[in-house]
Amino acid sequence: MLWLIHACGDSTMVKQLKEVLQDGLYNRKFIIGSSITLLFFAMALLSYTWTPHSVEEINIAVKLAKPSLEYWLGTDHFGRDIFSMLIFGARNSVIVAMVAIVIGMGVGVPLGLIAAAKKGWIDETIMRFNDFTFAFPALISAIMITAILGPGSVNSIIAIGIFNIPVFARITRGTALSLWKREFILAAKSAGKGSIQISLEHILPNASNILIVQATIQFALGILAEAGLSYLGLGTQPPAPSWGKMLNDAQTFIHFAPQLAIYPGLTIAITVLGLNLFGDGLRDVLDPKLRRSR
Amino acid sequence: MRLFLLKRMISTVLTLIVASVVIFVVLEILPGDPASFMLGIHAEAETLAALRAQLGLNQPLSIRYLEWIGGLLTGDLGNSYTYDVPVAELIRDRIMVSFPLALLAITLSTLIAIPLGVVAASQHNKPLDFLIMGFSQLGIAIPNFWFAMLLTIVFAVTLRWLPAGGFVGWDAGIIPALTSLLLPTVALALPQSAILARVTRSSMLDVLKEDYIRTARAKGVGYWSALWHHALRNAMIPVITIMGLQFSFLLAGTIIIENVFYLPGIGRLIFQAISQRDLIVVRDLVLLLSAAVILINFVVDILYALVDPRLRGFNDG
């Protein structure tokens, strides 16, 4: 009997994935968003194997060079290749935003599931804690963390991750509360399953669509927050290049080399736009009801 | 309403107390000795002892917390270690920059966002709607500090119409002072208005489907009049929620934008205090910022009750 359930589970998943991809092909936001997102991840992966120049290679002789065949987007004030730095910066952004989401989901989702399953004072305590964490924007908590631990990418990951916790807790709780009222949960209850088992086996899989969409939104916000922290000098530390740090450097030269400010900012904006479109498109595709009502 | 107000006031005060305890404990306990943290690892024993005495570190933690809170309530925030002036004085000077900036940014973003959201909703799925939503997607994706740099490149570096940074002070007159706050205000307001326009649009779309709008139209109320007088007021509830939530992002944005434009505000002060390891200033400012967020959320809850009497009813039981 068990193998049958597993086989069914797998085939529905494959079917669902196929449906998502098929629907996705008709959704403009999904196509544009997923293309930009794939490109962004490809850039991040590429940085492990190849960049046109080394990102730590300082060559003052070619500082602030214009774009050329040698340096596709020109060089910065140390003569470092801007294109290579952008590729490397993508890796940095992916890691920070991704780990911050793992922290946010790892803590937030269980908290939301427990709050919805147990209700009463446990729910109340978790939600008040949630409100409290929400009162600290990522930047303010990052400032406190860096005041104590010093600046660095690990600390910015912690700060953004902490900011993600209440977001995931809130959305998991909301979705779980509405699922607990459904008949199939009642059936599971009458079959003698405990609240933890129901949460893991029935609530979580049914909430996964909403959580995936939220994760893409938080991913985009994570990239913006990381860029902001690195811009302030609280995030990724030199010599490792990051998009925010590149903008910080560019500001010093804004009067005679404004092009330095254009590329990193444009890269951030396009990436975040792509992720947001991907999230929007994914939501439409995963929830056809929502799409029809719009 | 009175019971609702009382409940919310009690929970706000409790949240403020928890916030102050967390900030105090995090900044006092985690780094070990604040005095050696502030003076760095090469500090001499005598200097350390002197600073410890000055900070009152020889007293138990609970006494120090109560002294800090007592000081806050009487307006004595302690002395800044690096500037050697009362923190209250530092904050008073800086808030004269940050507060008007935040206020101007919120006003500008509301003035842009609400009409755009209403127009987009009224033109649902028409070219103008797509255009406005496209603007909104862009506004959300563009980091505000990069937008600030673009504004500087265009209006300060290329056209030379506005200053690239700095603040002339209110003594120089209102017009010059507002001029130096113009670019920072626009930079702060853009992402806020992009989000707010989106929320206004979807909230308006929900309300426009309601029966009472159809009734109003059937009674002969004009389309725009129904939109402005009947729909907008009801559509404002989610908009106010988002404005309340945005306030904390606005504060965070102010920290970055003040650094882009070298404005002597709270954001720049907190940033400088961190690099100078001035823990007293950091502690007071972090509490000030969180208290501002908590109080704004309290005000938003009260505004809800005023806009939507149904919410009052629920809470009164």
XYZ file of C-alpha atoms in Angstrom:
611
model
C 0.000 0.000 0.000
C 2.764 2.376 0.958
C 4.606 1.979 -2.324
C 1.398 2.879 -4.169
C 1.061 6.155 -2.259
C 4.701 6.964 -2.958
C 4.311 6.157 -6.642
C 1.201 8.333 -6.814
C 2.989 11.153 -5.015
C 5.844 11.078 -7.481
C 3.695 10.927 -10.569
C 1.492 13.819 -9.412
C 4.606 15.841 -8.754
C 5.956 15.155 -12.232
C 2.534 15.932 -13.666
C 2.338 19.184 -11.720
C 5.815 20.196 -12.869
C 4.855 19.503 -16.485
C 1.685 21.558 -16.061
C 3.620 24.434 -14.554
C 6.072 24.449 -17.442
C 3.302 24.186 -20.033
C 1.315 27.024 -18.450
C 4.522 28.974 -18.008
C 5.154 28.998 -21.744
C 2.007 31.116 -22.154
C 2.907 33.536 -19.363
C 5.069 36.445 -20.479
C 6.159 37.395 -16.953
C 7.206 33.801 -16.271
C 9.249 33.573 -19.487
C 11.055 36.910 -19.097
C 11.526 36.461 -15.349
C 12.817 32.905 -15.516
C 15.189 33.789 -18.392
C 16.746 36.661 -16.420
C 16.893 34.507 -13.275
C 18.593 31.640 -15.147
C 21.094 34.090 -16.649
C 21.836 35.449 -13.184
C 22.443 31.961 -11.746
C 24.543 31.072 -14.785
C 26.692 34.165 -14.128
C 27.134 33.130 -10.501
C 28.155 29.594 -11.523
C 30.433 30.903 -14.267
C 32.453 32.821 -11.692
C 33.713 29.494 -10.312
C 35.297 28.471 -13.601
C 35.941 31.572 -15.700
C 36.079 35.344 -15.599
C 37.723 37.372 -18.422
C 40.258 38.733 -15.916
C 41.113 37.990 -12.309
C 38.986 40.155 -10.029
C 41.922 40.837 -7.733
C 44.280 41.786 -10.565
C 45.214 45.424 -9.944
C 46.669 47.262 -12.931
C 46.875 51.007 -12.319
C 48.216 51.578 -15.854
C 44.761 50.857 -17.311
C 42.662 52.472 -14.577
C 39.245 53.897 -15.545
C 39.651 52.518 -19.096
C 36.762 52.834 -21.553
C 35.026 49.632 -22.768
C 37.180 47.712 -25.271
C 37.699 44.186 -26.618
C 40.121 43.560 -23.768
C 37.916 45.051 -21.051
C 34.305 44.664 -22.187
C 32.819 47.192 -19.755
C 36.010 49.093 -18.998
C 37.988 49.112 -15.734
C 37.625 50.690 -12.300
C 39.985 53.021 -10.407
C 42.365 50.113 -9.666
C 42.328 48.930 -13.275
C 40.204 45.884 -12.376
C 37.936 44.490 -15.097
C 34.352 45.605 -14.372
C 32.721 42.741 -16.295
C 34.655 40.159 -14.271
C 33.713 41.923 -11.041
C 30.025 41.860 -12.030
C 30.196 38.093 -12.688
C 31.910 37.543 -9.352
C 29.411 39.839 -7.625
C 26.556 37.622 -8.855
C 28.042 34.689 -6.942
C 28.290 36.790 -3.827
C 24.666 37.961 -4.131
C 23.373 34.422 -4.738
C 25.159 33.024 -1.694
C 24.051 35.794 0.681
C 20.411 35.840 -0.478
C 20.160 32.042 -0.659
C 21.585 31.319 2.806
C 19.423 34.112 4.248
C 16.366 32.351 2.787
C 17.486 29.011 4.228
C 17.722 30.694 7.657
C 14.361 32.439 7.204
C 12.548 29.304 6.031
C 14.395 26.962 8.387
C 13.189 28.903 11.423
C 10.112 30.712 10.094
C 8.260 27.791 8.493
C 8.379 25.497 11.587
C 7.327 28.465 13.765
C 4.366 29.172 11.474
C 3.371 25.482 11.384
C 3.530 25.188 15.185
C 1.582 28.437 15.678
C -1.210 27.220 13.381
C -1.290 23.684 14.799
C -1.173 24.514 18.505
C -3.045 27.858 18.568
C -3.664 29.422 22.015
C -0.787 30.943 23.951
C 1.879 29.255 21.792
C 0.422 30.936 18.709
C 0.144 34.241 20.571
C 3.765 34.095 21.806
C 5.141 33.187 18.372
C 3.176 35.926 16.633
C 4.167 38.614 19.166
C 7.820 37.576 18.776
C 7.186 37.836 15.065
C 5.780 41.364 15.273
C 8.754 42.339 17.339
C 11.323 41.018 14.843
C 9.373 42.709 12.075
C 9.860 46.065 13.774
C 13.587 45.811 12.997
C 14.222 46.255 9.284
C 17.159 44.185 7.937
C 19.361 47.241 7.866
C 18.800 48.197 11.503
C 19.343 44.638 12.748
C 22.405 44.433 10.506
C 23.710 47.625 12.036
C 23.324 46.159 15.523
C 24.942 42.891 14.479
C 27.861 44.593 12.776
C 28.253 46.901 15.762
C 28.897 43.779 17.825
C 30.529 41.288 15.467
C 32.112 43.654 12.967
C 31.255 43.965 9.265
C 31.379 40.998 6.866
C 29.298 38.896 4.513
C 28.498 36.263 7.169
C 27.029 38.929 9.429
C 24.985 40.409 6.610
C 23.636 36.905 5.887
C 22.610 36.578 9.550
C 20.948 40.002 9.519
C 18.982 39.379 6.306
C 18.149 35.846 7.500
C 16.712 37.163 10.772
C 14.608 39.613 8.769
C 13.273 36.698 6.662
C 12.107 34.674 9.695
C 8.913 36.628 10.532
C 8.005 36.901 6.841
C 7.986 33.113 6.415
C 6.437 32.476 9.842
C 3.545 34.816 9.067
C 2.802 33.437 5.606
C 3.132 29.790 6.747
C 0.783 30.395 9.674
C -1.807 32.139 7.500
C -1.792 29.391 4.875
C -1.730 26.610 7.498
C -4.681 28.109 9.400
C -6.852 28.027 6.275
C -5.691 24.475 5.445
C -6.541 23.200 8.952
C -10.201 23.935 8.222
C -10.259 21.713 5.119
C -11.897 18.309 4.985
C -8.841 16.282 4.093
C -7.190 17.489 7.298
C -10.273 16.420 9.228
C -9.924 13.013 7.570
C -6.277 12.812 8.590
C -7.260 13.771 12.150
C -9.918 11.088 12.334
C -7.343 8.597 11.024
C -5.555 9.287 14.299
C -2.652 11.400 13.036
C -1.087 13.878 15.457
C -0.797 17.584 14.761
C 2.938 17.415 14.004
C 2.461 14.533 11.580
C -0.425 16.355 9.851
C 1.633 19.546 9.637
C 4.523 17.746 7.970
C 2.598 15.359 5.732
C -0.389 17.445 4.660
C -0.050 21.120 5.570
C 3.527 21.683 4.421
C 3.175 20.095 0.935
C -0.014 22.098 0.340
C 1.606 25.340 1.475
C 4.715 24.767 -0.644
C 3.476 26.725 -3.697
C 2.932 29.875 -1.681
C 6.240 29.417 0.124
C 8.155 28.998 -3.151
C 6.657 32.211 -4.542
C 7.475 34.058 -1.304
C 11.023 32.685 -1.465
C 11.594 34.290 -4.888
C 10.349 37.629 -3.529
C 12.582 37.358 -0.445
C 15.462 36.368 -2.723
C 15.073 39.627 -4.635
C 14.792 41.602 -1.378
C 17.880 39.775 -0.077
C 19.887 40.900 -3.093
C 18.769 44.512 -2.564
C 19.564 44.332 1.158
C 22.994 42.792 0.548
C 23.772 45.504 -1.995
C 22.693 48.172 0.519
C 24.811 46.707 3.313
C 27.865 46.304 1.095
C 27.349 49.849 -0.184
C 27.532 51.069 3.434
C 30.637 48.930 3.977
C 28.846 46.632 6.432
C 28.490 43.654 4.074
C 30.997 41.870 1.864
C 34.515 43.113 2.507
C 37.176 43.902 -0.120
C 38.954 42.472 -2.046
C 35.928 40.214 -2.744
C 33.852 42.207 -5.247
C 30.174 42.824 -4.589
C 27.694 44.944 -6.503
C 27.017 47.221 -3.531
C 30.721 47.764 -2.863
C 31.282 48.587 -6.538
C 28.632 51.322 -6.259
C 30.289 52.641 -3.129
C 33.625 52.885 -4.988
C 31.860 54.480 -7.948
C 30.502 57.260 -5.781
C 33.979 58.639 -5.135
C 34.500 59.005 -8.889
C 30.988 60.137 -9.735
C 32.178 63.498 -11.076
C 34.654 62.229 -13.666
C 33.784 58.530 -14.185
C 29.989 58.292 -13.838
C 29.957 55.113 -15.985
C 31.309 53.190 -12.966
C 27.972 53.756 -11.237
C 25.881 52.596 -14.190
C 26.838 48.926 -14.664
C 26.550 47.531 -11.112
C 23.276 49.390 -10.490
C 21.819 48.237 -13.781
C 22.851 44.647 -12.996
C 21.145 44.798 -9.591
C 17.985 46.358 -11.066
C 17.723 43.818 -13.916
C 18.341 40.867 -11.577
C 15.769 42.030 -9.030
C 13.279 42.845 -11.805
C 13.809 39.357 -13.258
C 13.303 37.659 -9.898
C 10.156 39.683 -9.181
C 8.693 38.892 -12.619
C 9.603 35.229 -12.085
C 7.821 35.267 -8.702
C 4.734 36.974 -10.195
C 4.673 34.585 -13.148
C 5.162 31.557 -10.919
C 2.251 32.653 -8.729
C 0.001 32.981 -11.780
C 1.095 29.597 -13.108
C 0.814 27.779 -9.771
C -2.596 29.231 -9.043
C -4.707 29.246 -12.227
C -7.732 30.517 -10.243
C -5.859 33.695 -9.394
C -4.815 34.123 -13.009
C -8.358 33.861 -14.301
C -9.695 36.373 -11.806
C -7.193 39.017 -12.853
C -13.202 52.040 21.115
C -11.844 52.923 24.545
C -11.159 49.275 25.390
C -9.484 48.775 22.019
C -7.329 51.850 22.589
C -6.359 50.645 26.069
C -5.448 47.149 24.832
C -3.311 48.543 22.023
C -1.610 51.008 24.366
C -0.692 48.262 26.816
C 0.697 46.007 24.096
C 2.648 48.935 22.585
C 4.236 49.760 25.941
C 5.083 46.065 26.475
C 6.687 45.850 23.019
C 8.704 48.997 23.772
C 9.932 47.464 27.032
C 10.885 44.183 25.333
C 12.661 46.132 22.576
C 14.674 48.123 25.102
C 15.645 44.963 27.040
C 16.719 43.161 23.858
C 18.785 46.123 22.614
C 20.370 46.588 26.050
C 21.185 42.919 26.550
C 22.463 42.375 23.007
C 24.773 45.381 23.104
C 25.914 44.870 26.710
C 26.446 41.141 27.057
C 27.512 39.803 23.690
C 30.682 41.768 23.016
C 32.082 41.036 26.477
C 33.387 44.240 27.986
C 31.932 47.361 26.296
C 34.835 49.460 27.545
C 37.484 47.296 25.873
C 35.250 47.079 22.802
C 35.121 50.869 22.600
C 38.808 51.402 23.244
C 40.087 48.540 21.073
C 42.459 45.721 21.991
C 45.518 47.900 22.656
C 43.911 49.938 25.433
C 45.793 50.342 28.686
C 44.393 48.935 31.913
C 44.049 52.373 33.559
C 42.135 53.878 30.658
C 39.875 50.844 30.621
C 39.188 51.120 34.350
C 38.442 54.851 34.013
C 36.010 54.282 31.163
C 34.376 51.404 33.023
C 33.757 53.670 35.991
C 32.477 56.452 33.723
C 30.060 54.061 32.031
C 28.967 52.649 35.386
C 30.007 49.157 34.306
C 30.935 48.183 37.855
C 27.268 48.093 38.772
C 25.009 45.085 38.229
C 23.300 44.733 34.838
C 19.762 45.314 36.117
C 20.760 48.588 37.833
C 22.480 49.764 34.661
C 19.382 48.939 32.613
C 17.125 50.819 35.017
C 19.494 53.781 35.027
C 19.489 53.817 31.228
C 15.694 53.690 31.065
C 15.357 56.252 33.868
C 17.710 58.521 31.920
C 15.721 58.030 28.722
C 12.485 58.971 30.467
C 13.998 62.150 31.907
C 15.680 63.068 28.620
C 19.205 62.183 29.780
C 20.589 59.803 27.145
C 24.132 59.806 28.478
C 27.238 61.278 26.885
C 28.664 60.330 23.538
C 32.109 58.821 24.030
C 33.612 60.177 20.807
C 31.941 63.591 20.618
C 31.929 64.148 24.392
C 28.557 65.890 24.236
C 25.176 64.702 25.522
C 23.616 62.194 23.107
C 20.303 64.049 23.426
C 21.949 67.137 21.953
C 23.450 65.153 19.070
C 20.092 63.570 18.291
C 18.239 66.891 18.506
C 20.502 68.424 15.849
C 20.357 65.416 13.550
C 16.633 64.823 13.823
C 16.062 68.261 12.292
C 17.414 66.768 9.064
C 16.069 63.194 9.202
C 12.523 63.929 10.327
C 11.715 66.512 7.603
C 13.374 64.196 5.057
C 11.226 61.203 6.078
C 8.103 63.358 6.178
C 8.762 64.867 2.748
C 9.477 61.408 1.294
C 6.261 59.917 2.692
C 4.234 62.897 1.459
C 5.754 62.791 -2.019
C 5.359 59.019 -2.360
C 1.698 59.209 -1.281
C 1.025 62.085 -3.676
C 2.509 60.072 -6.545
C 1.253 56.622 -5.617
C -2.427 57.061 -4.763
C -3.467 58.890 -7.969
C -1.373 56.439 -10.050
C -2.966 53.445 -8.297
C -6.492 54.836 -8.733
C -5.903 55.643 -12.419
C -4.373 52.187 -13.034
C -7.374 50.499 -11.390
C -9.847 52.584 -13.389
C -8.000 51.678 -16.605
C -7.694 47.990 -15.625
C -5.906 45.928 -18.323
C -5.640 48.945 -20.637
C -2.340 50.454 -21.889
C -2.199 53.082 -19.121
C -2.564 50.352 -16.470
C 0.315 48.372 -18.016
C 2.434 51.527 -18.188
C 1.856 52.380 -14.521
C 2.466 48.805 -13.396
C 5.628 48.723 -15.495
C 6.820 51.847 -13.692
C 5.965 50.167 -10.412
C 7.954 46.990 -11.252
C 10.963 49.156 -12.148
C 10.621 51.275 -9.014
C 10.635 48.175 -6.823
C 13.686 46.700 -8.572
C 15.890 49.812 -8.517
C 17.929 50.155 -5.304
C 17.203 53.605 -3.836
C 20.879 54.449 -3.333
C 21.594 53.724 -6.993
C 18.646 55.884 -8.024
C 20.133 58.566 -5.765
C 23.435 58.281 -7.616
C 21.674 58.531 -10.995
C 19.850 61.659 -9.807
C 23.191 63.103 -8.706
C 24.785 62.315 -12.083
C 21.917 63.975 -13.986
C 20.921 66.951 -11.814
C 24.137 67.740 -9.951
C 27.042 66.596 -12.125
C 25.664 67.099 -15.662
C 23.002 69.827 -15.384
C 24.391 71.423 -12.188
C 20.900 72.459 -11.083
C 21.060 71.019 -7.586
C 23.772 70.326 -5.012
C 25.360 66.841 -5.112
C 25.204 66.516 -1.354
C 25.462 68.194 2.037
C 22.891 70.183 3.962
C 23.001 73.973 4.270
C 20.987 73.991 7.495
C 17.614 75.551 8.302
C 19.311 78.806 9.333
C 20.196 79.431 5.677
C 16.481 79.788 4.916
C 13.707 77.383 4.026
C 14.238 77.436 0.258
C 17.979 76.577 0.278
C 17.376 73.932 2.962
C 14.545 72.328 0.992
C 16.682 72.494 -2.161
C 19.383 70.405 -0.510
C 16.724 67.885 0.591
C 15.083 67.682 -2.848
C 17.179 64.915 -4.463
C 17.279 62.779 -1.273
C 13.485 63.077 -0.981
C 12.913 61.964 -4.574
C 15.398 59.083 -4.161
C 13.612 57.873 -1.013
C 10.107 58.333 -2.385
C 10.512 56.360 -5.634
C 10.582 52.773 -4.302
C 7.953 53.627 -1.691
C 5.579 55.047 -4.289
C 6.134 52.052 -6.598
C 4.960 49.642 -3.892
C 2.165 51.922 -2.694
C 0.786 52.432 -6.225
C 0.611 48.655 -6.656
C -1.227 48.177 -3.352
C -3.632 51.048 -4.092
C -4.419 49.545 -7.496
C -5.185 46.038 -6.257
C -7.150 47.355 -3.288
C -9.201 49.622 -5.581
C -9.850 46.715 -7.957
C -11.259 44.693 -5.045
C -13.474 47.537 -3.848
C -14.753 48.430 -7.329
C -16.283 44.935 -7.557
C -18.438 45.570 -4.459
C -22.212 45.923 -4.657
C -22.334 49.377 -3.059
C -20.291 50.821 -5.919
C -22.835 49.405 -8.370
C -25.629 50.845 -6.216
C -23.988 54.256 -6.176
C -23.579 54.159 -9.938
C -27.218 53.024 -10.352
C -28.317 55.963 -8.229
C -26.688 58.209 -10.817
C -23.355 58.960 -9.138
C -20.730 59.672 -11.820
C -17.903 57.179 -12.402
C -15.089 59.363 -11.043
C -17.197 60.554 -8.139
C -17.966 56.937 -7.169
C -14.271 56.175 -7.508
C -13.020 59.043 -5.353
C -15.813 59.327 -2.790
C -16.999 55.764 -2.317
C -14.214 53.425 -3.410
C -11.063 55.215 -2.299
C -11.992 55.544 1.376
C -12.658 51.806 1.618
C -9.613 50.944 -0.440
C -7.426 52.936 1.965
C -7.311 50.233 4.691
C -4.690 47.975 3.056
C -2.924 51.095 1.786
C -2.559 52.429 5.339
C -1.253 49.018 6.495
C 1.442 49.086 3.855
C 2.304 52.709 4.677
C 2.819 51.667 8.294
C 5.047 48.760 7.292
C 6.886 50.977 4.842
C 7.816 53.368 7.591
C 10.427 50.945 8.932
C 11.825 50.536 5.422
C 11.808 54.305 5.053
C 13.960 54.633 8.179
C 16.358 52.045 6.797
C 16.336 53.892 3.481
C 17.111 57.154 5.266
C 20.281 55.609 6.721
C 21.557 54.779 3.223
C 20.329 57.929 1.474
C 21.839 60.217 4.123
C 25.149 58.521 3.438
C 24.804 58.969 -0.326
C 24.116 62.707 0.026
C 26.353 63.309 3.074
C 23.386 64.637 5.055
C 24.072 65.169 8.764
C 21.038 63.174 9.955
C 20.282 60.302 12.320
C 21.214 57.702 9.680
C 24.661 59.124 9.188
C 25.129 59.550 12.936
C 24.341 55.895 13.671
C 26.665 54.840 10.903
C 29.499 57.028 12.190
C 28.841 55.850 15.749
C 29.365 52.241 14.639
C 32.651 52.951 12.914
C 33.817 54.916 15.963
C 32.546 52.139 18.268
C 30.484 54.650 20.235
C 28.181 52.069 21.833
C 26.179 54.589 23.861
C 25.110 56.460 20.748
C 24.425 53.197 18.860
C 22.251 51.901 21.710
C 20.215 55.096 22.023
C 19.735 55.445 18.278
C 18.728 51.827 17.681
C 16.144 52.176 20.454
C 14.961 55.486 19.002
C 14.509 53.942 15.543
C 12.714 50.835 16.838
C 10.522 52.966 19.100
C 9.604 55.084 16.083
C 8.589 51.959 14.143
C 6.583 50.550 17.072
C 4.793 53.873 17.681
C 3.981 54.324 13.994
C 2.429 50.851 13.941
C 0.356 51.853 16.975
C -0.825 54.982 15.171
C -1.643 52.903 12.084
C -3.809 50.566 14.186
C -5.679 53.545 15.603
C -6.120 54.971 12.092
C -7.634 51.641 11.023
C -10.244 51.901 13.695
C -11.057 55.439 12.577
C -11.278 54.541 8.882
C -13.126 51.259 9.398
C -15.522 51.183 12.358
C -16.054 47.411 11.814
C -12.552 46.726 13.126
C -13.419 48.636 16.312
C -16.477 46.485 16.842
C -14.414 43.306 16.669
C -11.984 44.398 19.275
C -14.570 45.658 21.691
C -16.105 42.168 21.558
